[in-house]
Amino acid sequence: MTATTPKRPGKKRAERMAKALKLREAGSTYEQIGNILNISLTQAHRDVTDALHLTIQEPADQLRETEARRLDTLMRSLWRKATDTDSP
C-alpha cells in the first residue's frame, strides 16, 4: 500500500501543521498537540503526518526534476554520437 500525497493545505491549515510539527519535534504527544491547537487527536496526527510528508516531498520532487534534466542532457549528447553517420 502506498501513501497518498496530501494536497497542498490552505494558509490556515499550513500554519497549524507547522505548529503541530514543531510541538511534536519538541516531544508533545498527539493528545497534547490537539489540546494546544484545539483540534482532535486524529487531526493532530493527520497534521503532523501530512507536514512530514510535504516536507519530504518537495525536496524529492526537486531532485527528480534535476536528475531528469541531467539525464536529458546526457541522452542528447549520446544520441548525437550514436546517430552520427560520419563516424565509423
Short mmCIF file of N, CA and C in Angstrom, two decimals:
data_model
loop_
_atom_site.label_atom_id
_atom_site.label_comp_id
_atom_site.label_asym_id
_atom_site.label_seq_id
_atom_site.Cartn_x
_atom_site.Cartn_y
_atom_site.Cartn_z
N MET A 1 0.84 -1.18 0.00
CA MET A 1 0.00 0.00 0.00
C MET A 1 0.89 1.24 0.00
N THR A 2 0.60 2.17 -0.88
CA THR A 2 1.38 3.39 -0.95
C THR A 2 0.60 4.53 -0.31
N ALA A 3 1.34 5.40 0.34
CA ALA A 3 0.70 6.57 0.96
C ALA A 3 0.36 7.57 -0.13
N THR A 4 -0.75 8.24 0.04
CA THR A 4 -1.11 9.27 -0.92
C THR A 4 -0.50 10.59 -0.51
N THR A 5 -0.16 11.37 -1.49
CA THR A 5 0.40 12.69 -1.21
C THR A 5 -0.72 13.62 -0.78
N PRO A 6 -0.57 14.23 0.39
CA PRO A 6 -1.63 15.15 0.81
C PRO A 6 -1.67 16.36 -0.11
N LYS A 7 -2.88 16.88 -0.31
CA LYS A 7 -3.00 18.07 -1.16
C LYS A 7 -2.40 19.26 -0.41
N ARG A 8 -2.06 20.26 -1.17
CA ARG A 8 -1.49 21.47 -0.57
C ARG A 8 -2.52 22.09 0.37
N PRO A 9 -2.13 22.32 1.61
CA PRO A 9 -3.09 22.89 2.56
C PRO A 9 -3.28 24.39 2.33
N GLY A 10 -4.43 24.88 2.78
CA GLY A 10 -4.67 26.31 2.77
C GLY A 10 -3.76 26.97 3.79
N LYS A 11 -3.74 28.28 3.79
CA LYS A 11 -2.83 29.03 4.67
C LYS A 11 -3.06 28.69 6.15
N LYS A 12 -4.32 28.66 6.55
CA LYS A 12 -4.64 28.41 7.96
C LYS A 12 -4.16 27.02 8.39
N ARG A 13 -4.45 26.00 7.57
CA ARG A 13 -4.03 24.65 7.93
C ARG A 13 -2.51 24.52 7.85
N ALA A 14 -1.89 25.15 6.87
CA ALA A 14 -0.43 25.09 6.75
C ALA A 14 0.24 25.65 8.01
N GLU A 15 -0.30 26.75 8.51
CA GLU A 15 0.25 27.33 9.74
C GLU A 15 0.05 26.38 10.92
N ARG A 16 -1.14 25.77 10.99
CA ARG A 16 -1.42 24.83 12.08
C ARG A 16 -0.52 23.59 11.96
N MET A 17 -0.32 23.12 10.75
CA MET A 17 0.55 21.97 10.54
C MET A 17 1.98 22.27 10.99
N ALA A 18 2.46 23.47 10.69
CA ALA A 18 3.81 23.86 11.10
C ALA A 18 3.91 23.89 12.62
N LYS A 19 2.88 24.42 13.28
CA LYS A 19 2.87 24.45 14.74
C LYS A 19 2.83 23.04 15.31
N ALA A 20 1.98 22.19 14.72
CA ALA A 20 1.86 20.81 15.18
C ALA A 20 3.18 20.07 15.04
N LEU A 21 3.86 20.28 13.93
CA LEU A 21 5.14 19.62 13.70
C LEU A 21 6.18 20.08 14.71
N LYS A 22 6.22 21.38 15.00
CA LYS A 22 7.17 21.90 15.99
C LYS A 22 6.87 21.34 17.37
N LEU A 23 5.59 21.25 17.70
CA LEU A 23 5.22 20.68 19.01
C LEU A 23 5.62 19.22 19.09
N ARG A 24 5.42 18.48 18.01
CA ARG A 24 5.79 17.06 18.00
C ARG A 24 7.30 16.90 18.11
N GLU A 25 8.04 17.73 17.40
CA GLU A 25 9.50 17.69 17.47
C GLU A 25 9.99 18.02 18.88
N ALA A 26 9.22 18.85 19.60
CA ALA A 26 9.57 19.22 20.97
C ALA A 26 9.18 18.13 21.97
N GLY A 27 8.51 17.07 21.49
CA GLY A 27 8.18 15.96 22.36
C GLY A 27 6.73 15.88 22.80
N SER A 28 5.90 16.76 22.29
CA SER A 28 4.48 16.72 22.66
C SER A 28 3.81 15.48 22.06
N THR A 29 2.85 14.95 22.80
CA THR A 29 2.06 13.83 22.28
C THR A 29 0.99 14.40 21.34
N TYR A 30 0.36 13.53 20.58
CA TYR A 30 -0.70 13.99 19.69
C TYR A 30 -1.86 14.55 20.51
N GLU A 31 -2.11 13.95 21.65
CA GLU A 31 -3.18 14.46 22.51
C GLU A 31 -2.85 15.88 22.98
N GLN A 32 -1.60 16.09 23.39
CA GLN A 32 -1.19 17.43 23.83
C GLN A 32 -1.27 18.43 22.68
N ILE A 33 -0.84 18.01 21.51
CA ILE A 33 -0.90 18.89 20.33
C ILE A 33 -2.36 19.27 20.06
N GLY A 34 -3.24 18.27 20.11
CA GLY A 34 -4.66 18.55 19.90
C GLY A 34 -5.19 19.55 20.90
N ASN A 35 -4.83 19.36 22.16
CA ASN A 35 -5.30 20.28 23.20
C ASN A 35 -4.76 21.70 22.99
N ILE A 36 -3.49 21.80 22.66
CA ILE A 36 -2.87 23.11 22.47
C ILE A 36 -3.47 23.84 21.27
N LEU A 37 -3.69 23.09 20.18
CA LEU A 37 -4.18 23.71 18.94
C LEU A 37 -5.70 23.66 18.81
N ASN A 38 -6.35 23.10 19.85
CA ASN A 38 -7.80 23.00 19.87
C ASN A 38 -8.35 22.20 18.68
N ILE A 39 -7.71 21.04 18.45
CA ILE A 39 -8.14 20.12 17.40
C ILE A 39 -8.19 18.71 18.00
N SER A 40 -8.80 17.79 17.28
CA SER A 40 -8.89 16.42 17.78
C SER A 40 -7.53 15.73 17.72
N LEU A 41 -7.40 14.65 18.47
CA LEU A 41 -6.20 13.84 18.44
C LEU A 41 -5.96 13.33 17.01
N THR A 42 -7.02 12.89 16.36
CA THR A 42 -6.91 12.40 14.99
C THR A 42 -6.40 13.49 14.05
N GLN A 43 -6.93 14.70 14.19
CA GLN A 43 -6.48 15.80 13.34
C GLN A 43 -5.05 16.18 13.65
N ALA A 44 -4.66 16.13 14.91
CA ALA A 44 -3.28 16.42 15.30
C ALA A 44 -2.33 15.44 14.61
N HIS A 45 -2.69 14.18 14.64
CA HIS A 45 -1.86 13.16 13.99
C HIS A 45 -1.80 13.39 12.48
N ARG A 46 -2.94 13.68 11.88
CA ARG A 46 -3.01 13.94 10.43
C ARG A 46 -2.17 15.16 10.06
N ASP A 47 -2.25 16.22 10.87
CA ASP A 47 -1.48 17.43 10.58
C ASP A 47 0.02 17.14 10.62
N VAL A 48 0.47 16.42 11.63
CA VAL A 48 1.90 16.10 11.74
C VAL A 48 2.33 15.20 10.59
N THR A 49 1.55 14.17 10.32
CA THR A 49 1.89 13.23 9.25
C THR A 49 1.94 13.94 7.90
N ASP A 50 0.95 14.76 7.61
CA ASP A 50 0.93 15.49 6.34
C ASP A 50 2.09 16.48 6.25
N ALA A 51 2.39 17.15 7.36
CA ALA A 51 3.51 18.10 7.37
C ALA A 51 4.82 17.38 7.07
N LEU A 52 5.01 16.23 7.68
CA LEU A 52 6.24 15.46 7.43
C LEU A 52 6.30 15.02 5.97
N HIS A 53 5.20 14.56 5.45
CA HIS A 53 5.18 14.09 4.07
C HIS A 53 5.47 15.23 3.10
N LEU A 54 4.85 16.37 3.31
CA LEU A 54 5.07 17.51 2.42
C LEU A 54 6.49 18.05 2.56
N THR A 55 7.04 18.00 3.76
CA THR A 55 8.40 18.47 3.99
C THR A 55 9.39 17.62 3.21
N ILE A 56 9.12 16.34 3.13
CA ILE A 56 9.99 15.42 2.40
C ILE A 56 9.70 15.47 0.91
N GLN A 57 8.44 15.63 0.54
CA GLN A 57 8.02 15.55 -0.87
C GLN A 57 8.63 16.65 -1.73
N GLU A 58 8.65 17.87 -1.24
CA GLU A 58 9.15 18.98 -2.06
C GLU A 58 10.61 18.79 -2.47
N PRO A 59 11.53 18.48 -1.54
CA PRO A 59 12.91 18.26 -1.98
C PRO A 59 13.04 17.05 -2.90
N ALA A 60 12.24 16.02 -2.67
CA ALA A 60 12.29 14.83 -3.52
C ALA A 60 11.84 15.17 -4.94
N ASP A 61 10.78 15.95 -5.07
CA ASP A 61 10.29 16.36 -6.38
C ASP A 61 11.35 17.20 -7.10
N GLN A 62 11.98 18.09 -6.36
CA GLN A 62 13.01 18.95 -6.94
C GLN A 62 14.20 18.11 -7.41
N LEU A 63 14.59 17.12 -6.62
CA LEU A 63 15.69 16.25 -7.01
C LEU A 63 15.34 15.45 -8.27
N ARG A 64 14.12 14.93 -8.35
CA ARG A 64 13.71 14.19 -9.54
C ARG A 64 13.77 15.07 -10.79
N GLU A 65 13.35 16.32 -10.67
CA GLU A 65 13.40 17.24 -11.81
C GLU A 65 14.83 17.50 -12.23
N THR A 66 15.73 17.70 -11.27
CA THR A 66 17.14 17.93 -11.57
C THR A 66 17.75 16.72 -12.26
N GLU A 67 17.47 15.54 -11.73
CA GLU A 67 18.01 14.32 -12.33
C GLU A 67 17.46 14.10 -13.73
N ALA A 68 16.21 14.40 -13.96
CA ALA A 68 15.62 14.25 -15.29
C ALA A 68 16.29 15.19 -16.29
N ARG A 69 16.57 16.43 -15.88
CA ARG A 69 17.26 17.37 -16.77
C ARG A 69 18.67 16.86 -17.09
N ARG A 70 19.36 16.33 -16.08
CA ARG A 70 20.71 15.79 -16.31
C ARG A 70 20.66 14.62 -17.29
N LEU A 71 19.72 13.74 -17.10
CA LEU A 71 19.60 12.59 -18.00
C LEU A 71 19.24 13.02 -19.41
N ASP A 72 18.37 14.01 -19.53
CA ASP A 72 18.02 14.53 -20.86
C ASP A 72 19.25 15.10 -21.56
N THR A 73 20.07 15.84 -20.84
CA THR A 73 21.29 16.42 -21.41
C THR A 73 22.25 15.32 -21.85
N LEU A 74 22.42 14.33 -21.01
CA LEU A 74 23.30 13.20 -21.34
C LEU A 74 22.77 12.45 -22.56
N MET A 75 21.47 12.20 -22.59
CA MET A 75 20.87 11.47 -23.70
C MET A 75 21.05 12.22 -25.02
N ARG A 76 20.86 13.53 -25.01
CA ARG A 76 21.04 14.32 -26.24
C ARG A 76 22.48 14.18 -26.75
N SER A 77 23.43 14.27 -25.84
CA SER A 77 24.83 14.15 -26.22
C SER A 77 25.12 12.77 -26.80
N LEU A 78 24.68 11.73 -26.14
CA LEU A 78 24.92 10.36 -26.62
C LEU A 78 24.15 10.07 -27.90
N TRP A 79 22.95 10.62 -28.01
CA TRP A 79 22.12 10.37 -29.20
C TRP A 79 22.79 10.93 -30.45
N ARG A 80 23.35 12.13 -30.32
CA ARG A 80 24.05 12.73 -31.45
C ARG A 80 25.20 11.83 -31.91
N LYS A 81 25.96 11.32 -30.95
CA LYS A 81 27.09 10.45 -31.28
C LYS A 81 26.60 9.13 -31.89
N ALA A 82 25.52 8.60 -31.34
CA ALA A 82 25.01 7.31 -31.81
C ALA A 82 24.41 7.42 -33.21
N THR A 83 23.88 8.55 -33.56
CA THR A 83 23.23 8.71 -34.87
C THR A 83 24.10 9.44 -35.89
N ASP A 84 25.32 9.75 -35.52
CA ASP A 84 26.23 10.44 -36.45
C ASP A 84 26.66 9.44 -37.51
N THR A 85 26.23 9.66 -38.74
CA THR A 85 26.51 8.72 -39.82
C THR A 85 27.92 8.86 -40.36
N ASP A 86 28.64 9.94 -40.00
CA ASP A 86 30.01 10.13 -40.48
C ASP A 86 31.03 9.33 -39.67
N SER A 87 30.63 8.86 -38.50
CA SER A 87 31.55 8.10 -37.65
C SER A 87 31.58 6.65 -38.08
N PRO A 88 32.77 6.01 -37.99
CA PRO A 88 32.87 4.59 -38.37
C PRO A 88 32.17 3.69 -37.38
#
